[in-house]
Amino acid sequence: MDSSTTSTGRTRREATRQKLYEAAVTLIAEQGFSATTVDEIAERAGVAKGTVYYNFASKSVLFEELLRHGVGLLTASLRDAAERADREGGGKVDALDAMVRAGLVFIERYPSFTQLYVAELWRTNRAWQSTLMVVRQQAVAVVEGVLREGVESGEFSAEIDVPLTAAALVGMVLVAALDWQAFQPERSLDDVHAALSRLLQGRVSGSR
């Protein structure tokens, strides 16, 4: 088999898996994991039931891979935003602000996944709990890296708790964005970003 045939097959499989991810995340966000069947996922994705099992050993494996895939996309977008801010000569606050916006863009694009991800963070009895913790830490670690660099350069106080601050910033974006999507959909992304940017930069007290 030549490389072009192999590449075509890989691309086709990736496209199929993407359709299954999209079908699964929408259904599970709508009706819960237990209530969602493989038949429904296959029907929503427009594929045969056997295709689901060809790509994933079970519904649980599909969901675990979905978490890896979704948080992987989020992590990459956060990293790209921070690196872009750095290339443009911005400071670490600018990098954090760029990541806040990148997070909002991601959530606007994938609201069902975000809703599902946040809901799963509160559960402790899932088979994929360890996977969830690993992928969560991957996203938070990007923010931690920027915070540590800011502390080392003197831009941020050495007294900040880097792991907790990073988790708080990620959580702020997730929860604020879900509130935006569910209760304040009339707001624009720029509007929500501006509000979080003021909070990030300590400009809510009126002292600046």
Short mmCIF file of C-alpha atoms in Angstrom, two decimals:
data_model
loop_
_atom_site.label_atom_id
_atom_site.label_comp_id
_atom_site.label_asym_id
_atom_site.label_seq_id
_atom_site.Cartn_x
_atom_site.Cartn_y
_atom_site.Cartn_z
CA MET A 1 0.00 0.00 0.00
CA ASP A 2 1.51 3.35 -1.00
CA SER A 3 1.70 6.36 1.27
CA SER A 4 -1.07 8.26 -0.55
CA THR A 5 -3.51 5.40 -0.01
CA THR A 6 -2.51 5.16 3.63
CA SER A 7 -2.92 8.92 4.05
CA THR A 8 -6.35 8.85 2.41
CA GLY A 9 -7.47 6.05 4.70
CA ARG A 10 -6.21 7.89 7.75
CA THR A 11 -7.95 11.09 6.69
CA ARG A 12 -11.21 9.23 6.11
CA ARG A 13 -11.01 7.58 9.52
CA GLU A 14 -10.25 10.90 11.22
CA ALA A 15 -13.29 12.43 9.50
CA THR A 16 -15.46 9.53 10.69
CA ARG A 17 -14.19 9.86 14.25
CA GLN A 18 -14.87 13.60 14.14
CA LYS A 19 -18.48 12.92 13.13
CA LEU A 20 -18.81 10.44 15.99
CA TYR A 21 -17.33 12.93 18.47
CA GLU A 22 -19.80 15.61 17.36
CA ALA A 23 -22.76 13.24 17.52
CA ALA A 24 -21.77 11.89 20.93
CA VAL A 25 -21.10 15.23 22.57
CA THR A 26 -24.41 16.67 21.36
CA LEU A 27 -26.47 13.69 22.48
CA ILE A 28 -24.73 13.26 25.83
CA ALA A 29 -25.03 16.98 26.59
CA GLU A 30 -28.75 16.78 25.77
CA GLN A 31 -29.73 13.61 27.62
CA GLY A 32 -26.81 12.36 29.69
CA PHE A 33 -24.27 9.60 29.23
CA SER A 34 -26.34 6.70 30.55
CA ALA A 35 -29.39 7.58 28.47
CA THR A 36 -27.43 7.89 25.23
CA THR A 37 -27.08 4.68 23.21
CA VAL A 38 -24.54 3.64 20.60
CA ASP A 39 -27.43 3.28 18.12
CA GLU A 40 -28.35 6.95 18.67
CA ILE A 41 -24.76 8.07 18.25
CA ALA A 42 -24.45 6.12 15.00
CA GLU A 43 -27.75 7.48 13.69
CA ARG A 44 -26.84 11.08 14.56
CA ALA A 45 -23.44 10.66 12.91
CA GLY A 46 -24.98 9.07 9.82
CA VAL A 47 -22.95 5.86 10.06
CA ALA A 48 -23.62 2.19 10.75
CA LYS A 49 -23.53 0.99 14.36
CA GLY A 50 -20.59 -1.25 13.48
CA THR A 51 -18.61 1.84 12.49
CA VAL A 52 -18.78 3.08 16.07
CA TYR A 53 -17.32 -0.18 17.38
CA TYR A 54 -14.73 -0.25 14.60
CA ASN A 55 -13.39 3.08 15.84
CA PHE A 56 -14.06 2.71 19.57
CA ALA A 57 -14.29 -0.44 21.67
CA SER A 58 -17.27 0.86 23.65
CA LYS A 59 -19.35 3.92 24.41
CA SER A 60 -17.14 4.61 27.43
CA VAL A 61 -13.99 4.48 25.30
CA LEU A 62 -15.63 6.84 22.80
CA PHE A 63 -16.42 9.30 25.59
CA GLU A 64 -12.92 9.05 27.03
CA GLU A 65 -11.41 9.77 23.63
CA LEU A 66 -13.89 12.60 23.18
CA LEU A 67 -12.56 14.20 26.36
CA ARG A 68 -8.98 13.83 25.14
CA HIS A 69 -9.87 15.27 21.75
CA GLY A 70 -11.85 18.25 23.03
CA VAL A 71 -9.49 19.30 25.80
CA GLY A 72 -6.60 18.76 23.39
CA LEU A 73 -8.13 21.33 21.05
CA LEU A 74 -8.63 23.75 23.94
CA THR A 75 -5.06 23.26 25.17
CA ALA A 76 -3.65 23.89 21.70
CA SER A 77 -5.69 27.07 21.30
CA LEU A 78 -4.49 28.39 24.68
CA ARG A 79 -0.87 27.61 23.84
CA ASP A 80 -1.14 29.23 20.41
CA ALA A 81 -2.67 32.37 21.93
CA ALA A 82 0.13 32.70 24.50
CA GLU A 83 2.84 32.14 21.90
CA ARG A 84 1.27 34.68 19.54
CA ALA A 85 1.16 37.30 22.30
CA ASP A 86 4.82 36.62 23.02
CA ARG A 87 5.80 36.97 19.35
CA GLU A 88 3.99 40.29 19.22
CA GLY A 89 6.08 41.58 22.11
CA GLY A 90 3.40 41.51 24.80
CA GLY A 91 3.94 40.80 28.47
CA LYS A 92 2.63 37.88 30.45
CA VAL A 93 -0.59 39.70 31.30
CA ASP A 94 -1.12 40.09 27.56
CA ALA A 95 -0.53 36.37 27.12
CA LEU A 96 -3.10 35.55 29.82
CA ASP A 97 -5.55 37.97 28.24
CA ALA A 98 -5.01 36.33 24.85
CA MET A 99 -5.70 32.93 26.42
CA VAL A 100 -8.91 34.24 27.99
CA ARG A 101 -10.10 35.29 24.55
CA ALA A 102 -8.98 32.00 22.99
CA GLY A 103 -10.94 30.13 25.65
CA LEU A 104 -14.07 32.16 24.91
CA VAL A 105 -13.68 31.54 21.17
CA PHE A 106 -13.34 27.81 21.83
CA ILE A 107 -16.42 27.73 24.05
CA GLU A 108 -18.48 29.72 21.56
CA ARG A 109 -17.53 27.16 18.91
CA TYR A 110 -18.01 24.08 21.10
CA PRO A 111 -20.68 24.93 23.70
CA SER A 112 -21.98 21.37 24.06
CA PHE A 113 -18.52 19.99 24.73
CA THR A 114 -17.80 22.69 27.30
CA GLN A 115 -21.08 22.05 29.10
CA LEU A 116 -20.31 18.34 29.19
CA TYR A 117 -16.71 18.84 30.31
CA VAL A 118 -17.66 21.12 33.20
CA ALA A 119 -20.41 18.71 34.32
CA GLU A 120 -17.96 15.79 34.31
CA LEU A 121 -15.44 17.69 36.44
CA TRP A 122 -17.92 17.46 39.32
CA ARG A 123 -18.38 13.70 39.06
CA THR A 124 -16.09 11.26 40.88
CA ASN A 125 -17.53 7.85 39.94
CA ARG A 126 -16.73 7.70 36.24
CA ALA A 127 -14.41 5.11 34.67
CA TRP A 128 -12.62 7.92 32.85
CA GLN A 129 -11.98 10.07 35.95
CA SER A 130 -8.22 9.61 35.76
CA THR A 131 -8.21 10.55 32.07
CA LEU A 132 -10.28 13.64 32.84
CA MET A 133 -7.79 14.74 35.48
CA VAL A 134 -4.88 14.24 33.09
CA VAL A 135 -6.40 16.25 30.24
CA ARG A 136 -7.59 18.96 32.64
CA GLN A 137 -4.04 19.36 33.93
CA GLN A 138 -2.74 19.68 30.37
CA ALA A 139 -4.91 22.75 29.81
CA VAL A 140 -4.17 24.26 33.22
CA ALA A 141 -0.44 23.63 32.78
CA VAL A 142 -0.33 26.04 29.84
CA VAL A 143 -1.63 28.82 32.09
CA GLU A 144 0.70 27.76 34.90
CA GLY A 145 3.66 28.10 32.54
CA VAL A 146 2.80 31.71 31.70
CA LEU A 147 2.26 32.55 35.37
CA ARG A 148 5.61 31.05 36.37
CA GLU A 149 7.39 32.98 33.63
CA GLY A 150 5.68 36.15 34.87
CA VAL A 151 6.82 35.48 38.43
CA GLU A 152 10.39 34.82 37.27
CA SER A 153 10.47 38.04 35.25
CA GLY A 154 9.01 40.07 38.11
CA GLU A 155 5.83 40.95 36.23
CA PHE A 156 3.76 38.97 38.75
CA SER A 157 4.10 38.80 42.52
CA ALA A 158 6.18 35.92 43.86
CA GLU A 159 3.44 35.42 46.45
CA ILE A 160 0.83 34.10 44.01
CA ASP A 161 -0.15 30.43 44.24
CA VAL A 162 0.56 29.42 40.65
CA PRO A 163 -1.42 26.12 40.46
CA LEU A 164 -4.49 27.56 42.18
CA THR A 165 -4.37 30.83 40.23
CA ALA A 166 -4.09 28.93 36.94
CA ALA A 167 -7.05 26.72 37.85
CA ALA A 168 -9.03 29.79 38.90
CA LEU A 169 -8.38 31.55 35.60
CA VAL A 170 -9.45 28.52 33.57
CA GLY A 171 -12.49 28.08 35.77
CA MET A 172 -13.39 31.77 35.43
CA VAL A 173 -13.44 31.50 31.64
CA LEU A 174 -15.41 28.24 31.61
CA VAL A 175 -18.10 29.34 34.04
CA ALA A 176 -18.40 32.90 32.71
CA ALA A 177 -18.71 31.59 29.16
CA LEU A 178 -21.37 29.04 30.08
CA ASP A 179 -23.32 31.75 31.88
CA TRP A 180 -22.95 33.93 28.78
CA GLN A 181 -24.19 31.18 26.49
CA ALA A 182 -27.10 30.15 28.71
CA PHE A 183 -28.33 33.40 30.26
CA GLN A 184 -26.81 36.35 28.39
CA PRO A 185 -26.63 35.23 24.74
CA GLU A 186 -27.29 38.79 23.56
CA ARG A 187 -23.76 39.74 24.64
CA SER A 188 -21.01 39.62 22.03
CA LEU A 189 -17.75 37.74 22.49
CA ASP A 190 -15.92 41.08 22.57
CA ASP A 191 -18.21 42.26 25.37
CA VAL A 192 -17.58 39.16 27.49
CA HIS A 193 -13.85 39.27 26.81
CA ALA A 194 -13.68 42.93 27.83
CA ALA A 195 -15.36 42.17 31.17
CA LEU A 196 -13.00 39.28 31.95
CA SER A 197 -10.01 41.30 30.76
CA ARG A 198 -10.82 44.04 33.29
CA LEU A 199 -11.04 41.42 36.02
CA LEU A 200 -7.76 39.83 34.96
CA GLN A 201 -5.94 43.16 34.92
CA GLY A 202 -7.32 44.32 38.27
CA ARG A 203 -9.33 47.18 36.81
CA VAL A 204 -12.65 46.52 38.60
CA SER A 205 -12.05 48.66 41.69
CA GLY A 206 -12.02 51.98 39.89
CA SER A 207 -8.50 52.75 41.05
CA ARG A 208 -7.16 52.83 37.50
#
